Amino acid sequence: MAGLTTFSLIWIIFSLTEAVCAYRFPSHHLHRRDTAWTALGCWTDGVGGTRTLSAASYTDTVNMTVESCVSFCSTGSNAYVYAGVEYAQECYCGNYFSSGATNVSLSDCDMACTGNTGEFCGAGNRLDIFWSGAQPPPPPILVPSVGNWSLLGCYNDSATRALPYGTGVTGSVTVESCTTACYNTGYPLAGMEYADECYCGLTVENNSGPTPNTDCDMTCAGNSSEYCGGPNRLSMYNYTQAITIAPIVNPSNPSTVSPVTSGLTGNWTYGGCYVDNTNGRVLGNEFDSSTMTVEACIANCAGQSFTIAAIEYSTQCFCGDYLINGATKGAESDCNMACGGNATEACGGPNRVSVYSSNGNITLLPVPVVQNTNLPGQWVYEGCLAEPYTGARIFQYENEWTTNNTVDACLNQCAAFGYPVAGLEYGVQCFCGDVSDITTGGGTYVSDSQCNIACSGDPLHLCGGLSRLSAYYWNGTMNTWNTPANTGYYEFFIGGLVVPLIATVGINNKVTFLEKHGTSEYNNSTGAYELDLSLVDNYQLAWREMHVQSDVFCSGSIVLPDKGGRQINIGGWSLSSTFGVRLYTPDGSAGVNGTNDWEENVNELTLQRGRWYPTAMMMPNGSILVVGGESGSNASPQPSLEILPKPPGGDTVITLDYLQQDGPQQPLPIPIGYYNEARVLDPVTFDTVTVLPNMPGAVNNFLAGRTYPMEGSAVLLPQYAPYTDPIEILICGGSTIGAAIALDNCISIAPEVPNATWTLERMPSKRVMPCITTLPDGTYLILNGAHQGVAGFGLATDPNLSAILYDPAQPIGQRFSILNNTIVARLYHSEATLLPDGRVLVSGSDPQTYYPNGSFVYPEEMRIEVYIPPYLNQGFRQPEFTITETDWALGGQYSITVNLFQGTTSGMRVSLVAASSSTHGNVMSGGRILFPAFSCSGNTCTITAPPNAYVSPPGWHQLFILDGPTPSHSAWVRIGGDPGQLGNWPDYPDFTTPGV
């Protein structure tokens, strides 16, 4: 038989702990107590090609931390006011911010430091900046004069230099050292560029002219109080007196330097002097050192497995496997600058590189072009898109592929995650987004010539430029998000007594709520209450006080298949609570209070392991599977499972090694999902049968997670008689490490099929901590949660107030409909559960998010709402039916009498929705819905129960009939009896045993 013939399924989300402490996220703060340095937030870098902090810098690919960077920027000669960490491994210092730098969201700085994963170290073109507390010295200036040298202004420069003669200086570049070097070589014009370059000339050449002085905004490498040009900009000075020294045609004195032609390591040989920057850099992977030598550059490139090394301007080393951008050979005499670390070796010159090869081959590639043909899918080239000069990026989602960025790879990545716009920038960056982002982000299209940087993985094609995107659009509709006229609506239902953590609809058609007991915000809370749905118009009568004896904070619940439909709750907050096993037998009726209460006795009935954040499910044999959690609040993990009732013998707990590596937080059996991994287990031995592919995450972060604290939600997709189709799982939402940007996609898989793969569908909005409710028509209501953050107290922001509908009967890419909005934020500890009349009860939210003054950002939410789905908002009368037999054997046939008001039985459907508990976005029944076979004669219909316990594990179900789109009120039926004899367990006088 196809379908899950050997496995029962639930999405188990193992909880690491209550996210306050259990999962350690990187921080943007300095972790030193003996310092006055403080965090200033996340700032843009590289705007217009200019570093925000342009004084001292260093890179550490292994041990970079915020503390080490601050120490570097505050020690000895590096006594700067600001320190900034970028791209996980880079440190920059300075006394001033460059023009154009802007403060952006902390979420933009989302890369953990290479030396401390508990700290953030910026991101691509994003700096986490820290301030010493000292006032910066006077701001740098364009020095108006130095002796007889006078400032002409800021001049543009390019590949064909305005001043043709580059020269070395004594010490680091300053206005004084550069003008002195030009005077000593007989030149009346001196120009400083890019903080540490000095050029001389007799006249201003190649049509160079003045630009705004603000373009020269990089401080001199040797004096941070002076400006020394900028990217392609010269601080230009003129000597106002006669110079009696004859100009030295080649200031670098080529007679004293020469290429290295012998004694090199391995098979490295000199390949010649080549022209750089005619059409852009001819090599990438730059490494600079003031003590550069040919041997050092070769060692650097060989260590990265490159076959070509090139040295330029005395101190710059570049690596690659070929020369790009239409590189051509230049005159050997042009490579005339001595290496910074060896005055006898030639290390290129201005826009000239001394090239060495490990294999004797130097491949020259042509000038790259726009790739506008042979594109994958329905992609088309749109043009060169300029990023705004200030502010955030146009597109939020960025991949940084330093060695393998190609147009095809970027377009395929964006398409795979449902983004219809792709942009490639700076050769190495791939961005994904929507057309609307361009207008919102202030993007403008410019000449294609401004997108002039080759792709890092394809030197024949262009991947944008400096703050320029090669933009591509999907020519067609990638996502159809339906916007129906009938969206349904939220409605206030009743005021609550507490903030519920778990909501369960009992077989008495009342809703039980469990909340923190002992750790509740309310000293008089009893931890448990029951809501009579028939009395919601009378607040005083609607609620019945119940009691638990221990703290159920972050426990798990399911409904048992025994005669009484008991609810079991397991685990809890700390100490004996974590071992807790609590049982409640629903009683009473509409308008009539029951008298039963929660029963527990830790001295008689306990789990074998203490578990905070466990998950529970019914097994096909009628036993209860309990998985995961921690041994207590913020304590050691419990990467294990156990069975209730406890099997005979000693300790029967089974350790799951794979949960030890990924954390046992409320996972997903069987298949079992944890973080971004999943596998199928044997339901008898619990051995792994199949390891499934890792779950896709975010378009720019494959390490995004789906289980606590990243917290998505999962359900089973509908099963239809004769149950021969493979079963499918749907998982929606989640979040990312670091910036904690919520995921905007759902993924699904048929875990039993050979070579199963995940299918990804993009949602209309981002969502972490969603709740999914299975509706009787086989659709799924997705609601609650946030656009940013993770599960835990104070760890999420920007509530997602919209509801959406997922219809698996529609084609992939067309299954989402945008429904209505609420005004109530539902974050951590919220619930959504199906009511017997087809509405969805929405409750809870326990974010504990406060402003510094103690007032709340989002309240502890006691208001209870209902969502009226579209099928109840059409003005149709709900169908009705009567049933006499409600205890069904597997494969049996049972009759109902129906009364339809719109259609006939030929268009009627029958569904069975498994009883469930809702907590933390987790539906502890898998959200199972079955559409059984039935036949009708007149208004009498005969339903065939599911054939076996693998299709339908033993349990209670809400039986609905649907008249066209409109569901009836439900009736409870039990399917498959109580094969585990749970109704006779536990055998203690202080526990109710309703029988099997």
mmCIF file with all atom_site columns, C-alpha atoms in Angstrom, residues 511-568:
data_model
loop_
_atom_site.group_PDB
_atom_site.id
_atom_site.type_symbol
_atom_site.label_atom_id
_atom_site.label_alt_id
_atom_site.label_comp_id
_atom_site.label_asym_id
_atom_site.label_entity_id
_atom_site.label_seq_id
_atom_site.pdbx_PDB_ins_code
_atom_site.Cartn_x
_atom_site.Cartn_y
_atom_site.Cartn_z
_atom_site.occupancy
_atom_site.B_iso_or_equiv
_atom_site.pdbx_formal_charge
_atom_site.auth_seq_id
_atom_site.auth_comp_id
_atom_site.auth_asym_id
_atom_site.auth_atom_id
_atom_site.pdbx_PDB_model_num
ATOM 1  C CA . VAL A 1 511 ? -11.615 24.397 25.067 1.00 0.00 ? 511 VAL A CA 1
ATOM 2  C CA . THR A 1 512 ? -9.044  23.779 27.771 1.00 0.00 ? 512 THR A CA 1
ATOM 3  C CA . PHE A 1 513 ? -6.264  26.313 28.246 1.00 0.00 ? 513 PHE A CA 1
ATOM 4  C CA . LEU A 1 514 ? -3.037  25.677 30.126 1.00 0.00 ? 514 LEU A CA 1
ATOM 5  C CA . GLU A 1 515 ? -0.726  28.462 31.213 1.00 0.00 ? 515 GLU A CA 1
ATOM 6  C CA . LYS A 1 516 ? 2.376   28.945 33.289 1.00 0.00 ? 516 LYS A CA 1
ATOM 7  C CA . HIS A 1 517 ? 1.685   27.885 36.873 1.00 0.00 ? 517 HIS A CA 1
ATOM 8  C CA . GLY A 1 518 ? 4.198   29.114 39.394 1.00 0.00 ? 518 GLY A CA 1
ATOM 9  C CA . THR A 1 519 ? 5.874   31.274 36.785 1.00 0.00 ? 519 THR A CA 1
ATOM 10 C CA . SER A 1 520 ? 2.659   33.002 35.726 1.00 0.00 ? 520 SER A CA 1
ATOM 11 C CA . GLU A 1 521 ? 2.471   36.782 35.690 1.00 0.00 ? 521 GLU A CA 1
ATOM 12 C CA . TYR A 1 522 ? -0.604  36.400 37.888 1.00 0.00 ? 522 TYR A CA 1
ATOM 13 C CA . ASN A 1 523 ? -0.113  35.219 41.448 1.00 0.00 ? 523 ASN A CA 1
ATOM 14 C CA . ASN A 1 524 ? -3.630  33.804 41.680 1.00 0.00 ? 524 ASN A CA 1
ATOM 15 C CA . SER A 1 525 ? -3.432  31.747 38.489 1.00 0.00 ? 525 SER A CA 1
ATOM 16 C CA . THR A 1 526 ? -4.365  28.091 38.902 1.00 0.00 ? 526 THR A CA 1
ATOM 17 C CA . GLY A 1 527 ? -2.642  27.152 35.627 1.00 0.00 ? 527 GLY A CA 1
ATOM 18 C CA . ALA A 1 528 ? -5.707  25.699 33.867 1.00 0.00 ? 528 ALA A CA 1
ATOM 19 C CA . TYR A 1 529 ? -9.110  26.939 32.689 1.00 0.00 ? 529 TYR A CA 1
ATOM 20 C CA . GLU A 1 530 ? -11.894 25.610 30.489 1.00 0.00 ? 530 GLU A CA 1
ATOM 21 C CA . LEU A 1 531 ? -14.010 27.713 28.117 1.00 0.00 ? 531 LEU A CA 1
ATOM 22 C CA . ASP A 1 532 ? -17.632 26.772 27.412 1.00 0.00 ? 532 ASP A CA 1
ATOM 23 C CA . LEU A 1 533 ? -18.163 27.858 23.790 1.00 0.00 ? 533 LEU A CA 1
ATOM 24 C CA . SER A 1 534 ? -21.901 28.102 24.297 1.00 0.00 ? 534 SER A CA 1
ATOM 25 C CA . LEU A 1 535 ? -21.517 30.756 27.004 1.00 0.00 ? 535 LEU A CA 1
ATOM 26 C CA . VAL A 1 536 ? -19.068 33.226 25.466 1.00 0.00 ? 536 VAL A CA 1
ATOM 27 C CA . ASP A 1 537 ? -21.686 35.972 25.697 1.00 0.00 ? 537 ASP A CA 1
ATOM 28 C CA . ASN A 1 538 ? -21.547 35.663 29.488 1.00 0.00 ? 538 ASN A CA 1
ATOM 29 C CA . TYR A 1 539 ? -17.995 36.139 30.696 1.00 0.00 ? 539 TYR A CA 1
ATOM 30 C CA . GLN A 1 540 ? -18.830 35.171 34.288 1.00 0.00 ? 540 GLN A CA 1
ATOM 31 C CA . LEU A 1 541 ? -20.272 31.806 33.277 1.00 0.00 ? 541 LEU A CA 1
ATOM 32 C CA . ALA A 1 542 ? -18.097 30.927 30.282 1.00 0.00 ? 542 ALA A CA 1
ATOM 33 C CA . TRP A 1 543 ? -14.948 30.121 32.255 1.00 0.00 ? 543 TRP A CA 1
ATOM 34 C CA . ARG A 1 544 ? -14.400 27.201 34.628 1.00 0.00 ? 544 ARG A CA 1
ATOM 35 C CA . GLU A 1 545 ? -11.410 27.263 36.938 1.00 0.00 ? 545 GLU A CA 1
ATOM 36 C CA . MET A 1 546 ? -9.261  24.131 36.861 1.00 0.00 ? 546 MET A CA 1
ATOM 37 C CA . HIS A 1 547 ? -5.978  23.263 38.526 1.00 0.00 ? 547 HIS A CA 1
ATOM 38 C CA . VAL A 1 548 ? -2.567  21.793 37.822 1.00 0.00 ? 548 VAL A CA 1
ATOM 39 C CA . GLN A 1 549 ? -0.081  20.941 40.537 1.00 0.00 ? 549 GLN A CA 1
ATOM 40 C CA . SER A 1 550 ? 3.152   21.738 38.679 1.00 0.00 ? 550 SER A CA 1
ATOM 41 C CA . ASP A 1 551 ? 4.323   24.181 36.061 1.00 0.00 ? 551 ASP A CA 1
ATOM 42 C CA . VAL A 1 552 ? 3.256   23.254 32.514 1.00 0.00 ? 552 VAL A CA 1
ATOM 43 C CA . PHE A 1 553 ? 5.341   26.060 31.014 1.00 0.00 ? 553 PHE A CA 1
ATOM 44 C CA . CYS A 1 554 ? 6.478   24.770 27.583 1.00 0.00 ? 554 CYS A CA 1
ATOM 45 C CA . SER A 1 555 ? 5.071   21.280 27.912 1.00 0.00 ? 555 SER A CA 1
ATOM 46 C CA . GLY A 1 556 ? 3.386   19.099 25.279 1.00 0.00 ? 556 GLY A CA 1
ATOM 47 C CA . SER A 1 557 ? -0.197  17.861 24.935 1.00 0.00 ? 557 SER A CA 1
ATOM 48 C CA . ILE A 1 558 ? -2.238  15.420 22.847 1.00 0.00 ? 558 ILE A CA 1
ATOM 49 C CA . VAL A 1 559 ? -5.700  13.833 23.017 1.00 0.00 ? 559 VAL A CA 1
ATOM 50 C CA . LEU A 1 560 ? -5.736  10.131 23.876 1.00 0.00 ? 560 LEU A CA 1
ATOM 51 C CA . PRO A 1 561 ? -7.818  7.473  22.063 1.00 0.00 ? 561 PRO A CA 1
ATOM 52 C CA . ASP A 1 562 ? -9.412  6.133  25.227 1.00 0.00 ? 562 ASP A CA 1
ATOM 53 C CA . LYS A 1 563 ? -13.165 6.183  25.828 1.00 0.00 ? 563 LYS A CA 1
ATOM 54 C CA . GLY A 1 564 ? -13.002 9.466  27.717 1.00 0.00 ? 564 GLY A CA 1
ATOM 55 C CA . GLY A 1 565 ? -10.912 11.316 25.121 1.00 0.00 ? 565 GLY A CA 1
ATOM 56 C CA . ARG A 1 566 ? -8.535  12.291 27.897 1.00 0.00 ? 566 ARG A CA 1
ATOM 57 C CA . GLN A 1 567 ? -6.012  15.041 27.350 1.00 0.00 ? 567 GLN A CA 1
ATOM 58 C CA . ILE A 1 568 ? -2.460  14.250 28.411 1.00 0.00 ? 568 ILE A CA 1
#
